[in-house]
CSV table of C-alpha atoms in Angstrom, one decimal:
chain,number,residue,atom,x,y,z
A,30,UNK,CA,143.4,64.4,130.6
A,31,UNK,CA,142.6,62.5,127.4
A,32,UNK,CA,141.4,65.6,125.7
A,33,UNK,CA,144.5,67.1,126.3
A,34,UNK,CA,146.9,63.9,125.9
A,35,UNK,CA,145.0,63.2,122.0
A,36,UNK,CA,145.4,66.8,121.2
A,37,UNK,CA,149.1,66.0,121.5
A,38,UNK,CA,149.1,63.0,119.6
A,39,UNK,CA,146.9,64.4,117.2
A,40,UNK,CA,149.0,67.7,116.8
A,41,UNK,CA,152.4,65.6,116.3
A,42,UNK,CA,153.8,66.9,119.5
A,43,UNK,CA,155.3,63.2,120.4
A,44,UNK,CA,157.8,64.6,122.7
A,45,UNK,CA,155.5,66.6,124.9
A,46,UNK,CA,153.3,63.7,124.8
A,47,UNK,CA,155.7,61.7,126.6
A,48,UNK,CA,156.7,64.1,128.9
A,49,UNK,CA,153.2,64.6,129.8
A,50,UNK,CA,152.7,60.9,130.1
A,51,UNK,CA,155.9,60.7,132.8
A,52,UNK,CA,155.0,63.8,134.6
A,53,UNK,CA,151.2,62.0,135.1
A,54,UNK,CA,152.4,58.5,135.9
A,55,UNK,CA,155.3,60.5,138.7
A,56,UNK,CA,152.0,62.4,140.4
A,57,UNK,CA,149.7,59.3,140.6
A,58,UNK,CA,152.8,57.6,141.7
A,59,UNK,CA,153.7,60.1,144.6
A,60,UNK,CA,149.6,60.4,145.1
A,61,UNK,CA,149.4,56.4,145.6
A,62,UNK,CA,152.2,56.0,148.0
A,63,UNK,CA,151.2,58.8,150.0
A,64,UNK,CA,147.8,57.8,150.2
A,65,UNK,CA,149.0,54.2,151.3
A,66,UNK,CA,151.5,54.9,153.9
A,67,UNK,CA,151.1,58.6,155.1
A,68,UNK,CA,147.6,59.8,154.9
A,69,UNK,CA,149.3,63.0,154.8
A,70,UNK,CA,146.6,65.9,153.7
A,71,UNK,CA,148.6,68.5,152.5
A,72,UNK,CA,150.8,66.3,150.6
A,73,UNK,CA,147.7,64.3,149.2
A,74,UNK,CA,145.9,67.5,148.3
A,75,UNK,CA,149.1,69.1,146.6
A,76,UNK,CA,149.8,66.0,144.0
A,77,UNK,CA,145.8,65.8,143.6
A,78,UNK,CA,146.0,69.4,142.4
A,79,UNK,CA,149.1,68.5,140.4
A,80,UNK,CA,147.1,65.9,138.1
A,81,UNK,CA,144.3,68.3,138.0
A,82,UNK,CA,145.9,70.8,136.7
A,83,UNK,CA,148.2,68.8,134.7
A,84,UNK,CA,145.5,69.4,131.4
A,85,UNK,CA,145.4,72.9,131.6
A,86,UNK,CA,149.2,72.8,131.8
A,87,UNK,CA,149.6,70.6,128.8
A,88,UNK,CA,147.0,72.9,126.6
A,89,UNK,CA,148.5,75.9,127.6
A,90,UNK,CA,152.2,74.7,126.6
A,91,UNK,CA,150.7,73.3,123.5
A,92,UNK,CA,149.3,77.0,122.6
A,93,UNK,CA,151.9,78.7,123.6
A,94,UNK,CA,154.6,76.5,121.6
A,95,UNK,CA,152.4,76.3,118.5
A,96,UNK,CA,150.6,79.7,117.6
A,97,UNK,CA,152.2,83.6,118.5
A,98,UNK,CA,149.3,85.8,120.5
A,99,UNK,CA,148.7,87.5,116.8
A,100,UNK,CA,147.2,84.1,115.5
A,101,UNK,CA,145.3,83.5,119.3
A,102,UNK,CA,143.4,86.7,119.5
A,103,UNK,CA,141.9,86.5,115.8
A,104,UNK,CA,141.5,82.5,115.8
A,105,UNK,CA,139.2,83.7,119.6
A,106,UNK,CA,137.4,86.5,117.4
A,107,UNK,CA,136.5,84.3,114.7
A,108,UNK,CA,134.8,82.5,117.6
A,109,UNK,CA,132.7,85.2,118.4
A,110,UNK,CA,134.2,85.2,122.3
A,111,UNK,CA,134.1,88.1,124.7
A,112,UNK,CA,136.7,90.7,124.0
A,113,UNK,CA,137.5,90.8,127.7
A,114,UNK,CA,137.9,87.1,127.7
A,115,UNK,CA,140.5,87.0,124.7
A,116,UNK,CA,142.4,90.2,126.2
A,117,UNK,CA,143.0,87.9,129.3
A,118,UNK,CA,143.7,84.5,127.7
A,119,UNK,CA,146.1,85.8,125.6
A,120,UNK,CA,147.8,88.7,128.1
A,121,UNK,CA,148.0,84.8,130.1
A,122,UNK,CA,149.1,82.7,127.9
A,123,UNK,CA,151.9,85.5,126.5
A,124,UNK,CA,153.1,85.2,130.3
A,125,UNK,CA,153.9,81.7,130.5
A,126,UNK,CA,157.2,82.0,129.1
A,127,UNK,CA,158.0,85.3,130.6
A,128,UNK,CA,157.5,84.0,134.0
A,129,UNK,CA,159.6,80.7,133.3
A,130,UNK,CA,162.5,83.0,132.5
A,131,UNK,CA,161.5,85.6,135.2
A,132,UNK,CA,161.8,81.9,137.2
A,133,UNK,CA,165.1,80.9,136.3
A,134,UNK,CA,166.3,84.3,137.0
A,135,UNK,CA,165.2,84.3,140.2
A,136,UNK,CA,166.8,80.9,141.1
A,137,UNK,CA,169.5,81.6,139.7
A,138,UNK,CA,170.4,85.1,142.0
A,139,UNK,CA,169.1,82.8,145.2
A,140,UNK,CA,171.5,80.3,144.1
A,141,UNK,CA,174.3,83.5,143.9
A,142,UNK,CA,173.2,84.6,147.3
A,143,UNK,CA,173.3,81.5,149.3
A,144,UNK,CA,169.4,80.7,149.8
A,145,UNK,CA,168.9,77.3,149.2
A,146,UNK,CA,165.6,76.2,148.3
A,147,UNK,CA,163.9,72.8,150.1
A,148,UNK,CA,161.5,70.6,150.0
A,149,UNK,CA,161.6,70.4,154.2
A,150,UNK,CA,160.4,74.0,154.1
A,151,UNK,CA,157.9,74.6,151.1
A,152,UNK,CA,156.4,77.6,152.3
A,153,UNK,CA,160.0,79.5,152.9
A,154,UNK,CA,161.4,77.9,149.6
A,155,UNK,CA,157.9,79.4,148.0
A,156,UNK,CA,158.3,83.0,149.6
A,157,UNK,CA,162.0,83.3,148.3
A,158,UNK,CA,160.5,82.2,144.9
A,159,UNK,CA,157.0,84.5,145.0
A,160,UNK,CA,158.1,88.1,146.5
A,161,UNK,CA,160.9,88.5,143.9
A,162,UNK,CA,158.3,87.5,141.1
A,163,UNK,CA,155.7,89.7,142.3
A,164,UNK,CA,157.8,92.6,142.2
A,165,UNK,CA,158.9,92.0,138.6
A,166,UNK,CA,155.1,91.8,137.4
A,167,UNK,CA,154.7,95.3,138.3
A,168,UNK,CA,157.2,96.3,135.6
A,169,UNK,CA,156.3,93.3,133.3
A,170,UNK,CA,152.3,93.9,133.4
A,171,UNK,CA,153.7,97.5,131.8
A,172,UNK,CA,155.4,96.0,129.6
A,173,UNK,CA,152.6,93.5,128.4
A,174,UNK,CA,150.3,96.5,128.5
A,175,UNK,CA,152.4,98.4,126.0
A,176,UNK,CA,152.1,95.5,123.8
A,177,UNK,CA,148.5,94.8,124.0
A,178,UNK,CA,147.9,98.9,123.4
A,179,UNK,CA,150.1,98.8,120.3
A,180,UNK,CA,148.2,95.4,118.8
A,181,UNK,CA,145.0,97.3,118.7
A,182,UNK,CA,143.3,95.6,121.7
A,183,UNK,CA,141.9,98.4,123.4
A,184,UNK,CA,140.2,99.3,119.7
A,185,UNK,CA,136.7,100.1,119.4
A,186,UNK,CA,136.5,99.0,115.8
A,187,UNK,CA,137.1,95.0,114.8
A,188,UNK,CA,140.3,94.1,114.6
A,189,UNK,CA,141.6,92.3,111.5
A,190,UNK,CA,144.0,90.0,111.4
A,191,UNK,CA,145.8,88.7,108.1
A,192,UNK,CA,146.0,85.0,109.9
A,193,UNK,CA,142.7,83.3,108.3
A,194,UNK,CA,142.3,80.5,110.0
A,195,UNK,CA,139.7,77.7,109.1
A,196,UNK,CA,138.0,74.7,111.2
A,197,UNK,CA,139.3,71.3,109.5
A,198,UNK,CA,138.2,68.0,110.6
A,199,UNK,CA,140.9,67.4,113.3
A,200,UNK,CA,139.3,70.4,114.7
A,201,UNK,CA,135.8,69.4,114.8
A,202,UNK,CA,137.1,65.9,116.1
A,203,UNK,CA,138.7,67.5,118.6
A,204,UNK,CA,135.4,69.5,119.9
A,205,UNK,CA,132.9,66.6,119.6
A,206,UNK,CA,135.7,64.4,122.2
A,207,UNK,CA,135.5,67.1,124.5
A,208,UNK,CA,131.7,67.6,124.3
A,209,UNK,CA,131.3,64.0,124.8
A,210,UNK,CA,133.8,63.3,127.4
A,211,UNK,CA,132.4,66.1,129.4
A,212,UNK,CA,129.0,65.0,129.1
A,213,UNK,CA,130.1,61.5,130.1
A,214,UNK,CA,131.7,63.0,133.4
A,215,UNK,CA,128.3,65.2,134.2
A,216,UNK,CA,126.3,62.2,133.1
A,217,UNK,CA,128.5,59.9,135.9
A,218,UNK,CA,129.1,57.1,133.7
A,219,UNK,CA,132.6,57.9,134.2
């Protein structure tokens, strides 16, 4: 969470920042009281997940919102990374913001019909949301296909890319927190 929090900070994103920061504070909140007065498991498990993934949420907005798939795929190459990995971080990452439209669609025709969604019935409320959206990756995973094929990503040869990208020191900054903060986690100091 503070990898992902100073990458923010560090990036100038001060508005996501804060967002993140309130969404955090609202899961350990809801975490807390359900701990103290419920005991609930599903509920406890379900805002535990929600601060868990809350990082990967925050990096992911942060690359989506700052960098197009073009300058993704050949800043991963310069890496020297898997072609298979790159082909699915990116085709994911490209997704993101197709499925929060493909979202709002979706509530908005419920809305139209008459479904309402509730929080008294989270697995109903997540069925009207799911079975719609699953249907509409068939035609959008064609799509997304279509537009990896015509990038070059099925290529045998080694794709260039006219985005050259260099390491600077936030960069290097930024690798040597992570390293240490995950070390300090595996190390159990914290």
């Amino acid at each position: 969470m503070f990898f992902s929090l100073s990458l923010l900070l560090i990036t100038g994103n001060y508005k996501r920042l804060i967002k993140s920061l309130i969404y955090l504070f609202i899961f350990f909140a809801l975490y807390e009281l359900v701990l103290m007065y419920s005991k609930n498991a599903m509920f406890l498990s379900m805002f535990r997940m929600m601060m868990l993934f809350l990082p990967c949420i925050i990096l992911a907005s942060l690359l989506i919102s700052e960098y197009n798939s073009s300058e993704m795929l050949s800043a991963l190459q310069m890496v020297r990374l898997p072609k298979i990995f790159i082909i699915g971080l990116t085709v994911t990452l490209r997704y993101i913001p197709t499925f929060k439209k493909e979202f709002k669609i979706i509530k908005e025709a419920m809305r139209i019909r008459g479904v309402k969604f509730s929080v008294l019935h989270p697995l109903r409320s997540f069925e009207y949301l799911l079975v719609p959206q699953l249907y509409r990756c068939l035609t959008l995973s064609s799509e997304l296909t279509s537009a990896g094929l015509t990038k070059g990503m099925d290529a045998p040869y080694k794709r260039t890319s006219f985005y050259k990208r260099k390491f600077l020191i936030t960069d290097y900054i930024a690798i040597i927190t992570l390293i240490l903060g995950y070390s300090l986690i595996i190390g159990g100091v914290i």
